[in-house]
Coordinates of C-alpha atoms and ligand atoms in Angstrom, one line a residue:
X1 CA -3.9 22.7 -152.9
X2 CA -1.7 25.3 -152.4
X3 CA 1.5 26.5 -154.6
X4 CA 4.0 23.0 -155.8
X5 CA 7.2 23.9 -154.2
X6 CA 10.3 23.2 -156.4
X7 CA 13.8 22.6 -154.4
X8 CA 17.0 22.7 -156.1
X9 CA 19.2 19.9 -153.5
X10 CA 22.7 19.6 -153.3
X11 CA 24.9 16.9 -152.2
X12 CA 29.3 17.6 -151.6
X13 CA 29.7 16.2 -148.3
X14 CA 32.1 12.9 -149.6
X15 CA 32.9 11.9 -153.1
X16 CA 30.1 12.4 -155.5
X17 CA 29.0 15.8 -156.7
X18 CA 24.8 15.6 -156.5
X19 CA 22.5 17.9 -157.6
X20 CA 18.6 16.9 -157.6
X21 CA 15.5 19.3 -158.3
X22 CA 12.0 18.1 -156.2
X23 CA 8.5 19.5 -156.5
X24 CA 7.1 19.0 -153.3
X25 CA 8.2 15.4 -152.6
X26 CA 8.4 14.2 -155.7
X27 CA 11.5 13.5 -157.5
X28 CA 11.9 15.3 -160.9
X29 CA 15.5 15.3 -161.8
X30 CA 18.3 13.4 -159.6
X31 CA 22.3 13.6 -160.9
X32 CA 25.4 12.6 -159.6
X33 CA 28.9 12.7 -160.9
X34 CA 31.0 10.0 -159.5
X35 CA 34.8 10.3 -159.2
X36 CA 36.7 8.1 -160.0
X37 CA 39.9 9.5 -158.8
X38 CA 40.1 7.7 -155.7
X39 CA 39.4 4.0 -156.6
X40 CA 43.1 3.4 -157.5
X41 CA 43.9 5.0 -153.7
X42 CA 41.5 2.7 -152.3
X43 CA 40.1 5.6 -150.1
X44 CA 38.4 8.6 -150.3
X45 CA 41.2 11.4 -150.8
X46 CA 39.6 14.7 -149.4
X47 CA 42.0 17.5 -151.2
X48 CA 41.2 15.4 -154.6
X49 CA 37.5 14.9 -153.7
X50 CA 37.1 19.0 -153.2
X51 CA 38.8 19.9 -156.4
X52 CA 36.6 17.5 -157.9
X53 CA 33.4 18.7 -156.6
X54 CA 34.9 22.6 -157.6
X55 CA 35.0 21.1 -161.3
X56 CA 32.1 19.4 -161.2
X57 CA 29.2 21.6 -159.0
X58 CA 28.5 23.9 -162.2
X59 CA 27.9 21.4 -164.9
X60 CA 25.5 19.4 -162.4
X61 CA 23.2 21.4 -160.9
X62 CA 23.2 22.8 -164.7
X63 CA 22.3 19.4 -165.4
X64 CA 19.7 18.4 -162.8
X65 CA 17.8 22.2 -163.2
X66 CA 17.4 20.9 -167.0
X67 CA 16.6 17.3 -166.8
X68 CA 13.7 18.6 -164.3
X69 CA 12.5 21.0 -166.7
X70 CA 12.1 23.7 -165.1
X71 CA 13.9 27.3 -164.9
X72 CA 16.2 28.6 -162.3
X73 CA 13.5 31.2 -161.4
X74 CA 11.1 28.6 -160.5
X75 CA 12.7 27.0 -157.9
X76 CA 11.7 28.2 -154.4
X77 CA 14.3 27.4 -152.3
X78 CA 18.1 25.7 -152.3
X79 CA 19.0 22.8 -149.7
X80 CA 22.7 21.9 -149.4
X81 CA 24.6 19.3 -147.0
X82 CA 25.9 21.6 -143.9
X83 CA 27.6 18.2 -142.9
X84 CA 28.7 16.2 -141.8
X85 CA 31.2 15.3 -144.0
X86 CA 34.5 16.3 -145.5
X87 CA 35.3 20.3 -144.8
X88 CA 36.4 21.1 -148.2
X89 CA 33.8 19.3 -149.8
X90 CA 31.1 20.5 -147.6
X91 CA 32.8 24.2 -148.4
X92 CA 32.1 24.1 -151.9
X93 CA 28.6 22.8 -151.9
X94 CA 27.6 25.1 -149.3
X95 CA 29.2 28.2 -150.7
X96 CA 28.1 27.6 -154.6
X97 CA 24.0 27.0 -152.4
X98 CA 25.1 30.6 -151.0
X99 CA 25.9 32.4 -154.4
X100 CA 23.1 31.1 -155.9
X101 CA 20.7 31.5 -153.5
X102 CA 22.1 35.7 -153.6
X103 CA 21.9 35.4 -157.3
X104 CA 18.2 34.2 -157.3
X105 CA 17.1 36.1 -154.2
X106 CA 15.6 32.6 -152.7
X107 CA 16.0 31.0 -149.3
X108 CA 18.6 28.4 -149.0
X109 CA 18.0 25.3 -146.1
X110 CA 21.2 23.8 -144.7
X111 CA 20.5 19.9 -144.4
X112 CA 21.8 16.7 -141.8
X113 CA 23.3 14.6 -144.2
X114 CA 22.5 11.9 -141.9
X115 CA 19.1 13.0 -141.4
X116 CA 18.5 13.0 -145.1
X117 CA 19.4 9.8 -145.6
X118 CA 16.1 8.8 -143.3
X119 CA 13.8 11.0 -145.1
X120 CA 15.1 9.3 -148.1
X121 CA 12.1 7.0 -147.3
X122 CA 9.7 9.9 -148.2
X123 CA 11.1 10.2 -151.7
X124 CA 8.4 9.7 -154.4
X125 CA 9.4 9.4 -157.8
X126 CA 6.5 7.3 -160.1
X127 CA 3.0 8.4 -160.6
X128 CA 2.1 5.4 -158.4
X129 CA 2.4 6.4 -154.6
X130 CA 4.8 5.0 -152.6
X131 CA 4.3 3.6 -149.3
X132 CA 6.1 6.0 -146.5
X133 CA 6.8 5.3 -143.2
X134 CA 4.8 5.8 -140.0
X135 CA 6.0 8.2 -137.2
X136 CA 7.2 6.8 -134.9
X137 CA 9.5 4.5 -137.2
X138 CA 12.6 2.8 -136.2
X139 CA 15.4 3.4 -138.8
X140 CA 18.9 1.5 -139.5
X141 CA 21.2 3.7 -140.8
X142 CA 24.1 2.2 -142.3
X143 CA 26.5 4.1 -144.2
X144 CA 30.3 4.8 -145.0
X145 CA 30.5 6.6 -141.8
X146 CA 28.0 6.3 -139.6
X147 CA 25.8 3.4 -138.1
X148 CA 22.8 4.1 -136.1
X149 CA 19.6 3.1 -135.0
X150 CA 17.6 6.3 -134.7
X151 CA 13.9 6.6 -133.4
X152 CA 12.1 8.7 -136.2
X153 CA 8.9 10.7 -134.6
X154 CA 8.3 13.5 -137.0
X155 CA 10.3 14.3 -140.1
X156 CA 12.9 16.9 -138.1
X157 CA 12.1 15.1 -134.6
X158 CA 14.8 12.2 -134.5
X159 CA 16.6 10.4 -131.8
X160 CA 19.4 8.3 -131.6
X161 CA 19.4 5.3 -129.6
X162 CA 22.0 3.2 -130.6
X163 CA 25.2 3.6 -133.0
X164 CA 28.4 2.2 -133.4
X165 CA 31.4 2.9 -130.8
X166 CA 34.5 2.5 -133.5
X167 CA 33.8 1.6 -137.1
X168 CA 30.6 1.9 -139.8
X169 CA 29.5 -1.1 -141.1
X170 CA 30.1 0.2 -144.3
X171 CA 33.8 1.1 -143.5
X172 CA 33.8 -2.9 -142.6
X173 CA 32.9 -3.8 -145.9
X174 CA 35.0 -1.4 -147.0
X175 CA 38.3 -2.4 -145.1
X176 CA 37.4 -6.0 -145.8
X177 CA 37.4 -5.7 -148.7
X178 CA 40.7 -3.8 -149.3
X179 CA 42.3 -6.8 -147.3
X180 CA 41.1 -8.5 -150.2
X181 CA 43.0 -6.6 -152.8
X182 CA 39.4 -5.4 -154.0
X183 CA 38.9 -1.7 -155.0
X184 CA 37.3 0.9 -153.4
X185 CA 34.3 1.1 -152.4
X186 CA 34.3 -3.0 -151.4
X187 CA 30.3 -2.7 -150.5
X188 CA 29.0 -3.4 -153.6
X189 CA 32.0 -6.1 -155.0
X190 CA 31.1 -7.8 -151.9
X191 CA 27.6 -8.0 -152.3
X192 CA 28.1 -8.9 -155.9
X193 CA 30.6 -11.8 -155.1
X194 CA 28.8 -12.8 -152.0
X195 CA 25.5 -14.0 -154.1
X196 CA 28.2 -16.8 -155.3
X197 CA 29.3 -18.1 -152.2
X198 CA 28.4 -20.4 -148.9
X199 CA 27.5 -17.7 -146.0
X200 CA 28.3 -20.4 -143.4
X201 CA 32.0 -21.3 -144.9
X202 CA 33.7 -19.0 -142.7
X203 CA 32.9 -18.1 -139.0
X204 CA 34.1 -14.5 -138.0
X205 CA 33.6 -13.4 -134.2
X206 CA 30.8 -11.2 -133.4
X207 CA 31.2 -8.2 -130.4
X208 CA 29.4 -8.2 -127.5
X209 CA 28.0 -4.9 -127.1
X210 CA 25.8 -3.4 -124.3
X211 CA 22.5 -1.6 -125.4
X212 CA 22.1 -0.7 -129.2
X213 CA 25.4 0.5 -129.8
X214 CA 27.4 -1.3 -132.5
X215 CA 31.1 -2.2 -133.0
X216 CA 32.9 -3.4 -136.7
X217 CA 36.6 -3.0 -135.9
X218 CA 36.6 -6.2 -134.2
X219 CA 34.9 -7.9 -136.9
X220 CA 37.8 -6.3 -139.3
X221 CA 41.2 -7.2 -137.4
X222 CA 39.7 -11.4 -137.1
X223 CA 39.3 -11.2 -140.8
X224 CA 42.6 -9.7 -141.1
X225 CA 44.1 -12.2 -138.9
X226 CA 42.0 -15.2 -140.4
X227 CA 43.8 -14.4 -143.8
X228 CA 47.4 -14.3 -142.5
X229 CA 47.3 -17.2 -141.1
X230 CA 45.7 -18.7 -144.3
X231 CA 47.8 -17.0 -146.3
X232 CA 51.0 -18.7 -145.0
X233 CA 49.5 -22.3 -146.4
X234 CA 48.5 -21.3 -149.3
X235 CA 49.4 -18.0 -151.1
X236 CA 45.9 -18.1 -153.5
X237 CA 44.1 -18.7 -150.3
X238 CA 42.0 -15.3 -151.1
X239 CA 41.4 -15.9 -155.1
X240 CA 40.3 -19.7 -154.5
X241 CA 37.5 -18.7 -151.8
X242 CA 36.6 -15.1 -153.0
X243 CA 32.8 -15.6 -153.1
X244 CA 32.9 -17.8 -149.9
X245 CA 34.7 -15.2 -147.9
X246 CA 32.4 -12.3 -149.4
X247 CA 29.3 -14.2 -148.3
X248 CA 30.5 -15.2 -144.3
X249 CA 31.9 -11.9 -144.0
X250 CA 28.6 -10.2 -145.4
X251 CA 26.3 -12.7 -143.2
X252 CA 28.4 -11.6 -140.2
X253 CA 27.9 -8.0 -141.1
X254 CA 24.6 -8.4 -141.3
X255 CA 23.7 -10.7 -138.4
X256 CA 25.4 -8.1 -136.4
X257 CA 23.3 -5.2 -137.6
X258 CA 20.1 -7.8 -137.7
X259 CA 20.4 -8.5 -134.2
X260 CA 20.6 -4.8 -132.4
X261 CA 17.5 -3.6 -134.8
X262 CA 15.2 -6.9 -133.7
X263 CA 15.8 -6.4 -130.2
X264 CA 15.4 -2.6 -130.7
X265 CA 12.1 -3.2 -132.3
X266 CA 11.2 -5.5 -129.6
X267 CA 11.9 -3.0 -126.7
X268 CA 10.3 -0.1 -128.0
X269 CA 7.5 -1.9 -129.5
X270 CA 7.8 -0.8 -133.1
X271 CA 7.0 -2.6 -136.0
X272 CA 7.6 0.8 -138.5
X273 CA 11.1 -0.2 -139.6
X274 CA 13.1 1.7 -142.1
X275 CA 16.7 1.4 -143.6
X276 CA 18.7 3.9 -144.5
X277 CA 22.2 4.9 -145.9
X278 CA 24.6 3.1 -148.8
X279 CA 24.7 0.2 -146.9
X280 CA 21.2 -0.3 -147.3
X281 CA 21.7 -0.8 -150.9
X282 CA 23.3 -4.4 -149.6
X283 CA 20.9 -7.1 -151.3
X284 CA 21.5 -9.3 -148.4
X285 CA 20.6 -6.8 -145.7
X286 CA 17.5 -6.2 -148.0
X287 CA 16.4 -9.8 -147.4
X288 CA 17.3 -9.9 -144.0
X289 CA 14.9 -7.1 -143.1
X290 CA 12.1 -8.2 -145.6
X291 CA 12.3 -11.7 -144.5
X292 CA 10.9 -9.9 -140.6
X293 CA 8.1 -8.5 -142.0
X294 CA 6.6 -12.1 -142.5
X295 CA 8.3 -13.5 -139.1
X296 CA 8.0 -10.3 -136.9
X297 CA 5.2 -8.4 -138.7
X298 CA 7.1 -5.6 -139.3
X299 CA 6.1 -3.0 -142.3
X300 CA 9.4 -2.2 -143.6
X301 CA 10.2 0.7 -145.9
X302 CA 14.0 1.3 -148.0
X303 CA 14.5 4.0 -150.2
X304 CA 14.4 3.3 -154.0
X305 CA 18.0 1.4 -155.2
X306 CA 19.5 4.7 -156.1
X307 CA 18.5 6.8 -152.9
X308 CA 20.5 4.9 -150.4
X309 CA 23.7 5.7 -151.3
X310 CA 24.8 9.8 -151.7
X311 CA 22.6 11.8 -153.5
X312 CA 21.1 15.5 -153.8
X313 CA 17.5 14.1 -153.6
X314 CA 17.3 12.8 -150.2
X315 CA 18.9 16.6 -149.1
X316 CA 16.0 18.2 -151.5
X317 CA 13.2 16.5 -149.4
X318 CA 14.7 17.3 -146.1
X319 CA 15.2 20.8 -147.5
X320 CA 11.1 20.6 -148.3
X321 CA 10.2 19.9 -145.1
X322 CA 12.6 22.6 -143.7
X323 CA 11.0 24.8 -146.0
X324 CA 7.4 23.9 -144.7
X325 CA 8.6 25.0 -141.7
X326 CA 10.4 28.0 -142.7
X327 CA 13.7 26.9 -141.5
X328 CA 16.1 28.6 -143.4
X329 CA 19.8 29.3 -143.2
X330 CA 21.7 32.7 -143.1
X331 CA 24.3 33.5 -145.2
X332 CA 26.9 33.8 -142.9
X333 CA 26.1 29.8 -142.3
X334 CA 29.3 28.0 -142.4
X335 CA 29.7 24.1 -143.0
X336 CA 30.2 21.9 -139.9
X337 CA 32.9 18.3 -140.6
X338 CA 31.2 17.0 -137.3
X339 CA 27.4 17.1 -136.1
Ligands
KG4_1 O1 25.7 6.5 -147.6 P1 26.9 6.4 -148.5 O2 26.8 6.5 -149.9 O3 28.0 7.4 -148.0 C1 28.2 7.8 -146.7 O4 27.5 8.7 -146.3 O5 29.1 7.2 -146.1 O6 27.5 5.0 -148.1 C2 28.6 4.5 -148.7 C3 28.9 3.1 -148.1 C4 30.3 2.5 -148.5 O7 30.9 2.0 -147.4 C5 29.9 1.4 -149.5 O8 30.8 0.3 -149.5 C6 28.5 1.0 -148.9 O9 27.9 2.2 -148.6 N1 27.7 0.2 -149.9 C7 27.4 -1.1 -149.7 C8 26.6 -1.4 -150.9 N2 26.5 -0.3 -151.7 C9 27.2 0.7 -151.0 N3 27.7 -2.0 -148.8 C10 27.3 -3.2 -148.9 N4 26.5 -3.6 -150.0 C11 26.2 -2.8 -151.0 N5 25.5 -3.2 -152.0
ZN2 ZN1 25.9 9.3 -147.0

C-alpha cells in the first residue's frame, strides 16, 4: 500500500458553499452551507449566491479540514469546481483553491462538476465497502441544469449519448412547482407531497424525441396550461389536489427519463446503470430504477442520499483520481460558466 492521499474538495459552482476532505476515496469530513437567501426569490440569484459563497468559503473549509481531523499540512492536493456553473460563484471557489494551494505549496485539480456528480458513485463513507460501478456503466444524470445519459468507461473517459434539447428535469420540477406557489427548490416538496397522492389522476403529455435526447419544457407549459384552465372553475383548484398533482407530474417526469435510459440500456447492451445528480435524490426515480434490476437485471448503483445533490465530496473524489493521474491545474487556470 502506498501513501493515503488526503484531498481537500470544494464545491461554489450554484448555491451551496461545500467543502469535503477525502483520504483516498473515502469520505472523512463532508460540509455544506445552504443559503437561504434565495427561497423567497424562487430562483437562484447569482450576484447574492457569490457574496454568499465569499462569506461563507472560510468558515467551511475551516470546518470540513477539522471535522476530518486532520491538518492543513496533510492534505496532498486541493480540487475545486472549474464549472460549469455560475461565474461568480465558480470565481470564488476557484480563486480561494488557488491561494491556498500557494499558501500550502500543494497541487490544486480543477473538477467537471458534472463529471463529479458520476464519480459520486465511487464515494465510500462506512467501514463496510460499498458496491461501485462497473466500467462501462451507463449513468442518468439528472440535475438542476443538466440531464444526460452519459456512457461511463473509465473514471475520466465519459461520453455523452443523450441529453436534454431545452430544459433539466430538475428545472421541471422546479418550474412546476413554482406554478404551484411552492418554494424554491420544488424537487424535494414535490417528492414529499407526491408520496400522498394518485400518480394516474392527472395525465400530462409526454415529447417525442429522436435518439436519447430529452425535452422538459413541453411537459412544463401543459401543466401550466392544465391549471389555467382549472383555475377558472375553481380558484382552490391547486390546494384541493396538491398531492395528486405532485404525484402525475412526478410519474411523468419520471416515465420520461425511465423510458430514454431502458432503451439506452437496451441498445448498448449495458446492465451497469448508475444515477447521478440532485434529481436522483427523487424517491420515486429511486424505485423506478431499483424496480429494473429485478425486471431487466440491471445492477444499479446511486450515490449515498446526501451525495446526489451539490456537494464538495463528489469534486474530492474526482480530484483523487485526477491526482492519480497527475492532472493538475496551473495557477493562471480560470473558471469556465459553460463546458
Ligand atoms: O445536482 P443539484 O444539487 O444541482 C445542480 O447541479 O443543478 O440538483 C438540484 C436539483 C433541483 O432542481 C432540485 O429540485 C432537484 O435537484 N432535486 C429533486 C429532489 N431533490 C433535489 N428533484 C426531485 N426530487 C427530489 N427529491
Ligand atoms: Zn450539481
Amino acid at each position: 500500500m502506498g501513501k493515503s492521499v488526503y484531498i481537500l474538495g470544494i464545491e461554489s459552482s450554484c448555491d451551496d458553499t461545500s467543502a469535503a476532505v477525502l483520504k483516498d476515496t473515502r469520505v472523512l469530513s463532508n460540509f455544506i452551507a445552504n443559503q437561504d437567501v434565495h427561497k423567497t426569490y424562487g430562483g437562484v440569484v447569482p450576484e447574492l449566491a457569490s457574496r454568499a459563497h465569499q462569506q461563507n468559503i472560510l468558515p467551511v473549509v475551516d470546518t470540513a479540514i477539522k471535522n476530518a481531523g486532520i491538518t492543513p499540512d496533510q492534505i496532498s492536493a486541493i480540487a475545486f469546481t472549474r464549472g460549469p456553473g455560475l461565474m461568480g460563484s465558480l470565481l470564488v471557489g476557484t480563486s480561494f483553491a488557488k491561494g491556498m494551494a500557494l499558501s500550502l505549496n500543494i497541487p490544486m485539480v480543477d473538477v467537471n462538476h458534472l463529471q463529479a456528480h458520476i464519480l459520486a458513485n465511487f464515494i465510500q463513507s462506512s467501514e463496510t465497502l460499498k458496491k461501485v460501478p462497473e466500467f462501462p456503466f451507463l449513468c442518468l444524470l439528472v440535475s438542476g441544469g443538466h440531464s444526460q445519459l452519459v456512457v461511463v468507461r473509465d473514471y475520466l473517459e465519459m461520453e455523452i449519448v443523450g441529453q436534454t434539447i431545452d430544459d433539466a428535469a430538475g428545472e421541471a420540477f422546479d418550474k412546476c412547482a413554482k406554478i404551484m406557489d411552492l418554494p424554491y427548490p420544488g424537487g424535494p416538496l414535490i417528492d414529499k407531497l407526491a408520496k400522498e397522492g394518485n400518480p394516474a389522476a392527472f395525465k400530462f403529455s409526454k415529447p417525442r424525441i429522436a435518439g436519447f435526447d430529452y425535452s422538459f419544457s413541453g411537459l412544463k407549459t401543459s401543466f401550466l396550461y392544465f391549471l389555467r384552465d382549472q383555475l377558472v372553475n375553481d380558484p382552490d383548484f391547486i390546494e384541493k389536489n396538491k398531492a395528486d398533482l405532485c404525484a402525475s407530474l412526478q410519474k411523468t417526469i419520471i416515465d420520461i427519463l425511465m423510458e430514454k435510459l431502458i432503451e439506452a440500456a437496451r441498445k448498448l447492451k449495458i446492465k451497469e446503470i448508475a444515477l447521478a445528480g440532485g434529481v436522483s435524490a427523487n424517491s420515486g426515480l429511486r424505485d423506478a430504477v431499483n424496480s429494473m434490476a429485478v425486471s431487466k437485471k440491471w445492477k444499479v448503483y446511486i450515490p449515498e442520499f446526501r451525495f446526489t445533490t451539490d456537494n464538495a465530496a463528489m469534486i474530492a473524489i474526482t480530484g483523487y483520481y485526477k491526482y492519480l493521474k497527475g492532472e493538475f491545474a496551473s495557477q493562471d487556470i480560470s473558471p469556465v460558466a459553460r463546458i
